[in-house]
Coordinates of C-alpha atoms in Angstrom, one line a residue:
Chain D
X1 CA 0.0 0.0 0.0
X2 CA 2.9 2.4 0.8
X3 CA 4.5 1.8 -2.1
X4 CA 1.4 2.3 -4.2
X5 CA 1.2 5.7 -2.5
X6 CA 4.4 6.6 -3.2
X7 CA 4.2 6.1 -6.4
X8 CA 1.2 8.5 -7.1
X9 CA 1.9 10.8 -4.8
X10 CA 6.0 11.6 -5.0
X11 CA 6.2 13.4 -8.3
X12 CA 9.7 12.0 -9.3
X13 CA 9.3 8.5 -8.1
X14 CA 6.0 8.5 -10.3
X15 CA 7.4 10.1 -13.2
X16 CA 10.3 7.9 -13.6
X17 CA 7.7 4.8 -13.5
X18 CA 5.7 6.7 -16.1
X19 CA 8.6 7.1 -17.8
X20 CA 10.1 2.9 -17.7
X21 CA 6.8 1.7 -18.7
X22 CA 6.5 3.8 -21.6
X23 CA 10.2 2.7 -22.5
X24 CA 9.6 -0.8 -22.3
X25 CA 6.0 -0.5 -24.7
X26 CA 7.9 1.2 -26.7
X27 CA 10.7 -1.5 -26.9
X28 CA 8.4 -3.6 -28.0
X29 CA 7.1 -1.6 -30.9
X30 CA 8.2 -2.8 -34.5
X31 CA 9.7 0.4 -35.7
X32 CA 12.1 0.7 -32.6
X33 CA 13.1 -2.7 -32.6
X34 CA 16.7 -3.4 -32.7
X35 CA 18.0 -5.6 -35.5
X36 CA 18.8 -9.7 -34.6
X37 CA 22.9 -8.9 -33.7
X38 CA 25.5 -9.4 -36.3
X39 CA 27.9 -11.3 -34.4
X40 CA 31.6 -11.9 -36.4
X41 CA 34.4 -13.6 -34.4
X42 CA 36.9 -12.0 -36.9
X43 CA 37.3 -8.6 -37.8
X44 CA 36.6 -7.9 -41.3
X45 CA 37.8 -6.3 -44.0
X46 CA 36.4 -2.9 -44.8
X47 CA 36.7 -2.4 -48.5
X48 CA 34.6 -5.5 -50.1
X49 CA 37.3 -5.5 -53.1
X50 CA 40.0 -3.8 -51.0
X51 CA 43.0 -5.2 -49.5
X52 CA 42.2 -8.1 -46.9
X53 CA 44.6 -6.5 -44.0
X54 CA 42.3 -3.5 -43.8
X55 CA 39.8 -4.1 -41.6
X56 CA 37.9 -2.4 -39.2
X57 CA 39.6 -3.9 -36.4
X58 CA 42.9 -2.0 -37.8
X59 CA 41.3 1.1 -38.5
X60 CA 40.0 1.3 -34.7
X61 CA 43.7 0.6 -33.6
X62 CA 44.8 3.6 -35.1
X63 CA 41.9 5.6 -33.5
X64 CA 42.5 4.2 -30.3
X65 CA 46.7 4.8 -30.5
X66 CA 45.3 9.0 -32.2
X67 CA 43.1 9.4 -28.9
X68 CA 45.7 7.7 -26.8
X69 CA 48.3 10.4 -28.4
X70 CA 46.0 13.2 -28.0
X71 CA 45.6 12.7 -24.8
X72 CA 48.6 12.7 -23.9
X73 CA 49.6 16.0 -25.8
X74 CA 46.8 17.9 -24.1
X75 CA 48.1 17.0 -21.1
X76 CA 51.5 17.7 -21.5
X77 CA 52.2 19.8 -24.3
X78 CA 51.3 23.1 -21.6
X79 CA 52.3 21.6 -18.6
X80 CA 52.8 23.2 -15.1
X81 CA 53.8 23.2 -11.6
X82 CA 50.3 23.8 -10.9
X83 CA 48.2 21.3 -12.9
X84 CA 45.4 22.3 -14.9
X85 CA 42.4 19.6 -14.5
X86 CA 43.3 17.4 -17.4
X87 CA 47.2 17.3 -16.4
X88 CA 45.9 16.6 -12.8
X89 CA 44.1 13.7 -14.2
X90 CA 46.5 12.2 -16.4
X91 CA 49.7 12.7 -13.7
X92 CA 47.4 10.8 -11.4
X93 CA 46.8 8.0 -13.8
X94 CA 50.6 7.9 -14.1
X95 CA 51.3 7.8 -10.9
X96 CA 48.7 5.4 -9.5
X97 CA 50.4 3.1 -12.3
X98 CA 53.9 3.8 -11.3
X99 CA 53.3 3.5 -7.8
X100 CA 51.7 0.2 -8.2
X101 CA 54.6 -0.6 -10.3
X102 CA 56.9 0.2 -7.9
X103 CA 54.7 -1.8 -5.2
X104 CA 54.9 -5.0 -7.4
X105 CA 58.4 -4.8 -9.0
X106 CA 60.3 -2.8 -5.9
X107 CA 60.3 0.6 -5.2
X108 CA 62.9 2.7 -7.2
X109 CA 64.3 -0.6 -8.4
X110 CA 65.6 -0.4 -11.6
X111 CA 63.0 -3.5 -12.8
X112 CA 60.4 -0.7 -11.8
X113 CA 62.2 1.8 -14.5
X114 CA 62.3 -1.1 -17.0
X115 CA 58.8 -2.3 -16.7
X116 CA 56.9 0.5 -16.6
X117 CA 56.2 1.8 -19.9
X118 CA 55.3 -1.8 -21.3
X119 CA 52.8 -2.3 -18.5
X120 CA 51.4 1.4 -18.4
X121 CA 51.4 1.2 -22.1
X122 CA 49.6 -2.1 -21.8
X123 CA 47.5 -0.8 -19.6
X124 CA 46.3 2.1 -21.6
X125 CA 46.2 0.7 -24.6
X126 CA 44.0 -1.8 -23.8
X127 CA 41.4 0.5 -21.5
X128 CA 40.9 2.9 -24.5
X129 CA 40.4 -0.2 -26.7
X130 CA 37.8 -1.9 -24.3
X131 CA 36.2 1.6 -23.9
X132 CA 35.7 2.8 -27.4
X133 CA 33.8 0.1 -28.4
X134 CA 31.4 1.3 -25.7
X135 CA 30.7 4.3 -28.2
X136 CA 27.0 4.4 -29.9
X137 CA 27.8 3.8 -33.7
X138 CA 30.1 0.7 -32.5
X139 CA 28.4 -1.9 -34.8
X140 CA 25.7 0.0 -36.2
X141 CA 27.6 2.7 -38.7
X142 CA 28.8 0.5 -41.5
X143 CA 29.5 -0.1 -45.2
X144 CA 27.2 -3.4 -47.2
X145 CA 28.5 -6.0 -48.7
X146 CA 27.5 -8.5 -50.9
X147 CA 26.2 -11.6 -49.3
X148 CA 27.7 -14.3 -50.7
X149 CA 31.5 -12.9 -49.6
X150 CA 30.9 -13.4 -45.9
X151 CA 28.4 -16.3 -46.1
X152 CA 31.0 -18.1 -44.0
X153 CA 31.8 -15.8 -41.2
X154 CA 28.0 -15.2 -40.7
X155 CA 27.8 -19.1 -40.3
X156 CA 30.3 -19.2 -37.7
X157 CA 28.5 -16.2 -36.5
X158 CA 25.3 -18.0 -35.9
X159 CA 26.5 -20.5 -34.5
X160 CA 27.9 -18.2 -31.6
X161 CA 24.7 -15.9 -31.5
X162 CA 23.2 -17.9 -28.3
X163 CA 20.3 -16.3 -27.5
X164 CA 17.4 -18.7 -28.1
X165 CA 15.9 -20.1 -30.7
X166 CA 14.3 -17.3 -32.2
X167 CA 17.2 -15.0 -32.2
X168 CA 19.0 -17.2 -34.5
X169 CA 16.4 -17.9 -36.9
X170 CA 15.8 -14.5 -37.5
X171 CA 19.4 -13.4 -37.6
X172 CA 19.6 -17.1 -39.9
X173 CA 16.5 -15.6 -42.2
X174 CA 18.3 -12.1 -42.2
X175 CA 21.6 -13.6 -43.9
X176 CA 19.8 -15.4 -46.8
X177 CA 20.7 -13.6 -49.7
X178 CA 20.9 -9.7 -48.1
X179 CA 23.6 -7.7 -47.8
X180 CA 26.0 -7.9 -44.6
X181 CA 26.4 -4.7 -43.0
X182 CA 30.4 -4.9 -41.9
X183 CA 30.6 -2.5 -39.3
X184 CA 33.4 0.7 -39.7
X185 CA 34.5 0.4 -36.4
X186 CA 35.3 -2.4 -34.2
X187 CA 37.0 -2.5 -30.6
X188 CA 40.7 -4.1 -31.2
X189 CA 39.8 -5.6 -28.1
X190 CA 38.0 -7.9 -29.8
X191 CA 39.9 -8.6 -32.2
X192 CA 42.1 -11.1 -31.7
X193 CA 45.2 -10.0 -33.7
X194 CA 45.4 -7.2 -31.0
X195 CA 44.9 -9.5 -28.1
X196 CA 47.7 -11.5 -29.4
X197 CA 49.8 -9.4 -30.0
X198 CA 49.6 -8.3 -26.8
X199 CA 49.7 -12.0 -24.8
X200 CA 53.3 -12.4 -27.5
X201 CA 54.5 -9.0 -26.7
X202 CA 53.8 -10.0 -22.6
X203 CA 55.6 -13.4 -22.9
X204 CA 58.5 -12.9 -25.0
X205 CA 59.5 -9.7 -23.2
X206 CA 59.0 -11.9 -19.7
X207 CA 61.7 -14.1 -21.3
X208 CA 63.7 -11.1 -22.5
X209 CA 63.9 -9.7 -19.2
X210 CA 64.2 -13.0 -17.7
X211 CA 67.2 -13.6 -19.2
X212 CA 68.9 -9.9 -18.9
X213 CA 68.2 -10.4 -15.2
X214 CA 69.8 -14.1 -15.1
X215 CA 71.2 -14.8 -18.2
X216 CA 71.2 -18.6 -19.7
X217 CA 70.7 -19.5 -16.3
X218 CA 67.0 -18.3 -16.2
X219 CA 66.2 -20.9 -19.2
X220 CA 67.2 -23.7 -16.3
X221 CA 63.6 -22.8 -14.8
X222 CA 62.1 -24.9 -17.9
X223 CA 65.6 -27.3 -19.1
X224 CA 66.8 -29.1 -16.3
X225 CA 69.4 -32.4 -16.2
X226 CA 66.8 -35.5 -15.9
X227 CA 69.7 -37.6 -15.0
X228 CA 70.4 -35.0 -11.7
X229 CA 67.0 -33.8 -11.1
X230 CA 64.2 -35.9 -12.8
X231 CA 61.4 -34.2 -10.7
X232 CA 63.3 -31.0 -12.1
X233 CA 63.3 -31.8 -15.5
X234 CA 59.4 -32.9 -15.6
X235 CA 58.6 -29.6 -13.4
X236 CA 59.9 -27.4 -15.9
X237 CA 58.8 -29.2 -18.9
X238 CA 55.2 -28.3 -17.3
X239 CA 56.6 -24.9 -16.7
X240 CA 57.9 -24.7 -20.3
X241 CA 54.0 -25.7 -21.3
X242 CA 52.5 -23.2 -19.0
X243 CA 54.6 -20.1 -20.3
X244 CA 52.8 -21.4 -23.8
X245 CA 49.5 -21.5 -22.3
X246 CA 49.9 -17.9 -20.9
X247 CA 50.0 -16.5 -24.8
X248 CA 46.5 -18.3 -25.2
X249 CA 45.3 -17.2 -21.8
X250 CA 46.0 -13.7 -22.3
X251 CA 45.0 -13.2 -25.6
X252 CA 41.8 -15.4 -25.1
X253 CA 40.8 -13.7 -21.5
X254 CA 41.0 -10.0 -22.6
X255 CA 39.4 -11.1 -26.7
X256 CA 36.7 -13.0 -24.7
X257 CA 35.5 -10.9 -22.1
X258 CA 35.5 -7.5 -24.6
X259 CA 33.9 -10.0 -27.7
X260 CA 31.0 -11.6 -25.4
X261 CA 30.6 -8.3 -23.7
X262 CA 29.7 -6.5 -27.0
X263 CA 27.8 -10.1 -27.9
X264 CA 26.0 -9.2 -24.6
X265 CA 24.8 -5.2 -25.1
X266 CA 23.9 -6.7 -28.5
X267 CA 21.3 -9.0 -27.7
X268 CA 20.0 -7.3 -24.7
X269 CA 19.1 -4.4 -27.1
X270 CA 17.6 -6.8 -29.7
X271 CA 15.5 -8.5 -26.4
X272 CA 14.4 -5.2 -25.1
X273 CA 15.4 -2.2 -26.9
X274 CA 15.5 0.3 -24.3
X275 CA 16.4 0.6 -20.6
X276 CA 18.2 -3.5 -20.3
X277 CA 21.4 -2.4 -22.4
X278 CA 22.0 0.6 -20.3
X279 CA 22.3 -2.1 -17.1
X280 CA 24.7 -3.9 -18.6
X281 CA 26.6 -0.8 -20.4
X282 CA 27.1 -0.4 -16.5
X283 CA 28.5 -3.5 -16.2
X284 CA 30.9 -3.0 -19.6
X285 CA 32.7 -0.4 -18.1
X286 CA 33.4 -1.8 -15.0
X287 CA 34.9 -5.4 -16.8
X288 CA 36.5 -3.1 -19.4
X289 CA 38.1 -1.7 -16.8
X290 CA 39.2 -4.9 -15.0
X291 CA 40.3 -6.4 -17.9
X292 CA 42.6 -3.8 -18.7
X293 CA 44.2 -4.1 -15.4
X294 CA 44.2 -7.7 -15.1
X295 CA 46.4 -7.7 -18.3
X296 CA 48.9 -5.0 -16.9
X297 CA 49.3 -6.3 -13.3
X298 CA 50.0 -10.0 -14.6
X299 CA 52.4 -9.3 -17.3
X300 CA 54.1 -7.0 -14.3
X301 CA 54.0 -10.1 -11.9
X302 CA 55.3 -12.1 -14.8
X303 CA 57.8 -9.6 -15.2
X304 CA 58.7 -9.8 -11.9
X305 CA 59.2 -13.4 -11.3
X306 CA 61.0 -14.0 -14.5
X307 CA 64.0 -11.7 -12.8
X308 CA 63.9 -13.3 -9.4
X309 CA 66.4 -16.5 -10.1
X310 CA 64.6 -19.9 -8.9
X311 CA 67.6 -21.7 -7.2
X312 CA 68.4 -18.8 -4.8
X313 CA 64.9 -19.8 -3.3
X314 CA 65.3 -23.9 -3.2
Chain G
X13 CA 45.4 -22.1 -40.5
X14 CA 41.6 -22.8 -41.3
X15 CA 41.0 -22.2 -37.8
X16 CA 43.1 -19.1 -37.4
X17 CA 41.4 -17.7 -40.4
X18 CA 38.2 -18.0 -39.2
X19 CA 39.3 -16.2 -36.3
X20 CA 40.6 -13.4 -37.9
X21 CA 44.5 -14.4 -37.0
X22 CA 46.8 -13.3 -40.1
X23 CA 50.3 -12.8 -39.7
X24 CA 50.4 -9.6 -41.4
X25 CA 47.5 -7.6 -39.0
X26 CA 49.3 -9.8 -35.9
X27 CA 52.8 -8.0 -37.0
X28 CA 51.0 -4.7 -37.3
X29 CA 49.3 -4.9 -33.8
X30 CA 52.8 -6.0 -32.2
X31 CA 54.9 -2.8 -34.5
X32 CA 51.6 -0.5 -33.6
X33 CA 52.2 -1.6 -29.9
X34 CA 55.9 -1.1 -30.3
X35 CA 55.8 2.2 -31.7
X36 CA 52.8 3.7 -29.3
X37 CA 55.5 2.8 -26.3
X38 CA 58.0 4.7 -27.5
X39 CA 55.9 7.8 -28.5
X40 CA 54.0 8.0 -25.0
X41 CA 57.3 6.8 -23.0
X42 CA 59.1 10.4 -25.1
X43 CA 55.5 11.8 -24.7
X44 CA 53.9 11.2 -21.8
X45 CA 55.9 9.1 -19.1
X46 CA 58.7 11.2 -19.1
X47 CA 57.7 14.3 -18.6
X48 CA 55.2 13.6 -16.1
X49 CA 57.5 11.4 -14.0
X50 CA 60.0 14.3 -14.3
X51 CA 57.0 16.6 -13.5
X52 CA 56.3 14.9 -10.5
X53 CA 59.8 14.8 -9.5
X54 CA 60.3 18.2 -9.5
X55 CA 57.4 19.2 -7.6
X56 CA 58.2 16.5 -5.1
X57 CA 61.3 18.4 -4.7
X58 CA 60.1 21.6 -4.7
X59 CA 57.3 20.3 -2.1
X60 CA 60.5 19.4 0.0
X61 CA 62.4 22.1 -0.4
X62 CA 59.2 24.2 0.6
X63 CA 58.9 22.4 3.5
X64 CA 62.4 22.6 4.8
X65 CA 62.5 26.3 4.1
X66 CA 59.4 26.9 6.1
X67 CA 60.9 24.6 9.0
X68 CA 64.1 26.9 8.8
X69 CA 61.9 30.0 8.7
X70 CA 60.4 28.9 12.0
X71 CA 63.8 28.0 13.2
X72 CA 64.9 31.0 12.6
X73 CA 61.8 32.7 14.0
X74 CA 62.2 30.4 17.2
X75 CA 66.1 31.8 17.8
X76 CA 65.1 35.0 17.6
X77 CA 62.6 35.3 20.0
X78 CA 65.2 33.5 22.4
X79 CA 67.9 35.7 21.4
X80 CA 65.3 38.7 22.5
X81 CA 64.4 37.2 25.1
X82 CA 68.2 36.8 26.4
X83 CA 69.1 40.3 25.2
X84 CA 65.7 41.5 27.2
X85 CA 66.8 39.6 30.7
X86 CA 70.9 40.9 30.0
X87 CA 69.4 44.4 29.5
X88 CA 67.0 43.7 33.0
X89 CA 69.7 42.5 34.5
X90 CA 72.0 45.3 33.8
X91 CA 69.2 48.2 34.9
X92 CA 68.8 46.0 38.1
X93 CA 72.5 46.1 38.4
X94 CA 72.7 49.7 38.2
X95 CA 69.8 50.9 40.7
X96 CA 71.3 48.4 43.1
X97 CA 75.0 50.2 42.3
X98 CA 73.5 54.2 42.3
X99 CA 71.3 53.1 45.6
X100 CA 74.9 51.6 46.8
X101 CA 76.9 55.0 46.0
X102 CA 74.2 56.9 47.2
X103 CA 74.2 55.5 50.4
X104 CA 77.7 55.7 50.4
X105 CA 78.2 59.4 49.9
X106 CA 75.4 59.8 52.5
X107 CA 77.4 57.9 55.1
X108 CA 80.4 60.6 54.2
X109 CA 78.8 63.0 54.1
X110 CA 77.5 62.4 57.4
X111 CA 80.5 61.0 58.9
X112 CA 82.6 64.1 58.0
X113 CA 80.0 66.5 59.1
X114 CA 80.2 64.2 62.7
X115 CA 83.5 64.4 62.3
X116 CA 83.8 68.3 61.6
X117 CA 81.6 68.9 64.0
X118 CA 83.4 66.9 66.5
X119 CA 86.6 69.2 65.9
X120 CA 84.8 72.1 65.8
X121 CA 83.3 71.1 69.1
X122 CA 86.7 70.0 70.6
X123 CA 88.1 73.3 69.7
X124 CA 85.7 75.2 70.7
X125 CA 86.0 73.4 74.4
X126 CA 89.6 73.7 74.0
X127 CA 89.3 77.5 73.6
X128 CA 87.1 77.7 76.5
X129 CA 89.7 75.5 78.6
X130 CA 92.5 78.0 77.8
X131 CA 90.3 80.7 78.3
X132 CA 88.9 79.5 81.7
X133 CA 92.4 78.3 82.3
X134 CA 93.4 82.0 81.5
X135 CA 90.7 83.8 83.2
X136 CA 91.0 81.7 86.5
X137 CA 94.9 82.3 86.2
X138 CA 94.5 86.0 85.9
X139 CA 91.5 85.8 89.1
X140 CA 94.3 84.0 90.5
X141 CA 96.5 86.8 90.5
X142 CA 94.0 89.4 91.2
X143 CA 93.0 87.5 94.9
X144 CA 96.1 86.9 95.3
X145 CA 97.0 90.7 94.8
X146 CA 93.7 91.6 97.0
X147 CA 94.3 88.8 98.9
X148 CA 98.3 90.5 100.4
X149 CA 96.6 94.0 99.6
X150 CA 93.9 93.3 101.7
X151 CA 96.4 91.8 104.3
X152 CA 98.6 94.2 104.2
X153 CA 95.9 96.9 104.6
X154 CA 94.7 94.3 107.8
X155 CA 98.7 94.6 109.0
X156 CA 99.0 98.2 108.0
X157 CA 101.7 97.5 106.3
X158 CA 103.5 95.9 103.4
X159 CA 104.7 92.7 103.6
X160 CA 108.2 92.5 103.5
X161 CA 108.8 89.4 101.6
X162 CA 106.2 90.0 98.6
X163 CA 107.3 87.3 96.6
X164 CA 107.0 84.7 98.9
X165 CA 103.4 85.8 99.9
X166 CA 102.0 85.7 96.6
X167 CA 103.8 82.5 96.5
X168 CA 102.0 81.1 99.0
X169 CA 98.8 82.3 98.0
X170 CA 98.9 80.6 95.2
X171 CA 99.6 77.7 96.3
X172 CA 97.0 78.0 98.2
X173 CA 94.4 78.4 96.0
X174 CA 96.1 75.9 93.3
X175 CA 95.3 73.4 96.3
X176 CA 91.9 74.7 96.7
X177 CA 91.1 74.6 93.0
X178 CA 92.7 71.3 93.0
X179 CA 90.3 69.3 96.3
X180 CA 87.6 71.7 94.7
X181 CA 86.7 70.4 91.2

């Protein structure tokens, strides 16, 4: 009963009721109703007789790396004793990151010096990547193409598109024969080149640094004598298979969460056009976020570890 | 490499990600890292140095005010040193002063008895003579007649009275 009064009788509290219900009727209305998702594990190429290696997933990068730059020249191409707002914000970011550099890798250690731009970098890179394809016209400004040229992406695309059975057979009708709309843009978060790139860029310099730190020694961590140390030699065979496994785990962590979170806003605005995206937008941010820090602090831990020799502890 | 395909994975975009990722590092670590870190630097140093000159300040401040406050107790001391020293003299001129007036007076006083001793002494030599001169003239106006030995009469009269004087005072 209190709640019923409330409702009619607090002006804000009754508007903002008014104004869900007439979002979610309208949701449901044919003319606002999102199209079934176009869901492509690869990025794709832009130009439909153009070079292969252009795709939007490259023509993002280079957005991301310009807004990364500009950044960075706003904030320090005037810069002051007494910070202006956006030099405040961006020396914070770079000392949060540097600080917890220092905290992981030793404070004023030289590792600390050596690390840091690859993890803040890192960092960086991939939070403006995980953001930007957060932007309205992500997936929805694009160029047609012919059907028949993508007929088997979009297969692999349905196949992924998990929404229930009606999502798929519409997005399954929608393919016969029609045009693909290939989006301009496309977060290189979710593109896996990027992510790999990344995860290779992570590992080999974790064995570059590995082995300035220790020199030929540090490869004994995976290469041991099996006829002095058996145990040894099948632990670091393991370790030699884990350091393998950590290119697929970062590039598939980071490509996965960014992919299924776009897969995610996608169907929740082709289930309910308004108001259910914006929840999860919510909840975008905060895993881009995470992401992009759960990349940086692990290749700094890697980092770390790789230039702390193994027998010292034993 | 049907798999990678469909995934997107090419060699050619993968070595472009890793030079793209290459490249951006060096620009923001010339761009960005630098002179922020520097940035930070100096203003941690300035932050310092701002600090210790405002603990000096105070330091300074601080002496000061106990240098004053020496300087203040010296000068105290000093004022308190010189009443005590003028109230000293003072009452040491006084106690000249009034000693050599006791003293003068005391002369003056002794002189002035010693004049009156002569003169008594004088006077009651002279009366002396005088009774002893009416003392034969009156005898010898008793006798009728002058006293033959004169000298030895007045002698005698004054010894005489020299041993009255004398049992008298």
């Amino acid at each position: 009963m209190n709640l019923l009064r409330a409702l009619v009788l607090n002006a804000r509290i009754r508007n903002a009721t008014i104004g869900i219900i007439v979002l979610l009727v309208l949701s449901v209305v044919p003319v606002f109703k999102a199209p079934p998702p176009h869901v492509e594990l690869a990025a794709e190429a832009l130009l439909e007789h153009g070079p292969k290696w252009f795709t939007n997933g490259l023509l993002t990068t280079l957005l991301v790396d310009l807004i990364i730059i500009l950044m960075a020249v706003f904030a320090v191409s005037r810069m002051k004793e007494i910070p202006g707002a956006w030099q405040n914000i961006v020396e914070m970011m770079v000392e949060g990151m540097w600080n917890l550099t220092q905290s992981i890798a030793g404070h004023g250690s030289a590792n600390s010096r050596k690390f840091f731009p690859w993890v803040i970098t890192i960092f960086i890179f991939v939070l403006i990547s995980n953001y930007i394809g957060l932007l309205p016209g992500f997936g929805s400004i694009g160029i047609y193409h012919s059907a028949a040229e993508s007929h088997a992406q979009a297969e692999l695309g349905n196949q992924l598109a998990m929404v229930g059975a009606e999502a798929v057979a519409v997005a399954a009708a929608a393919e016969e024969g029609k045009p693909v709309l290939v989006p301009l843009f496309r977060s290189p978060s979710a593109d896996l080149n990027m992510t790999l790139a990344l995860a290779l860029i992570s590992v080999f310099m974790t064995q570059f640094f590995g082995v300035q730190a220790l020199g030929m020694r540090y490869f004994t961590k995976y290469f041991k004598n099996p006829f002095k140390d058996g145990m040894g030699a099948v632990v670091g065979f393991f370790e030699l298979i884990a350091e393998i496994s950590k290119i697929i785990s970062f590039s598939f962590r980071l490509f996965g969460n960014i992919f299924a979170g776009e897969v995610v806003l996608l169907v929740m605005a082709f289930l309910v056009t308004f108001l259910l995206p914006s929840i999860f937008y919510g909840l975008e941010l905060f895993i881009g976020f995470i992401q992009a820090l759960v990349f940086m602090l692990l290749t700094l831990a890697f980092f770390t570890m790789a230039t702390v020799s193994h027998d010292d502890h034993h | 490499m049907d798999a990678l395909d469909k995934l997107g994975i090419s060699w050619q975009l993968l070595l472009s990600q890793i030079i793209n990722f290459g490249l951006l590092m060096v620009i923001l670590q010339q761009l960005l890292y630098k002179p922020v870190l520097n940035m930070l630097e100096q203003r941690r140093q300035r932050i310092a140095e701002g600090l210790e000159q405002a603990d000096k300040a105070s330091n300074a401040a601080a002496e000061a005010e106990a240098e004053k406050q020496t300087i203040l107790e010296e000068a105290r001391r000093e004022a308190q040193e010189v009443r005590a020293q003028a109230t000293r003299d003072a009452e040491r001129i006084a106690q000249d002063v009034r000693s050599r007036t006791d003293q003068e007076a005391q002369e003056i006083r002794m002189k002035a008895q010693a004049d009156a001793e002569a003169q008594t002494a004088a006077v009651m030599a002279d009366a002396r003579k005088q009774i002893a001169d009416l003392a034969i003239a009156a005898t010898e106006q008793i006798l009728g007649r002058e006293l033959a030995n004169r000298d030895e009469q007045e002698r005698f009269v004054a010894d005489y009275l020299a041993q009255q004087n004398g049992s008298g005072s």
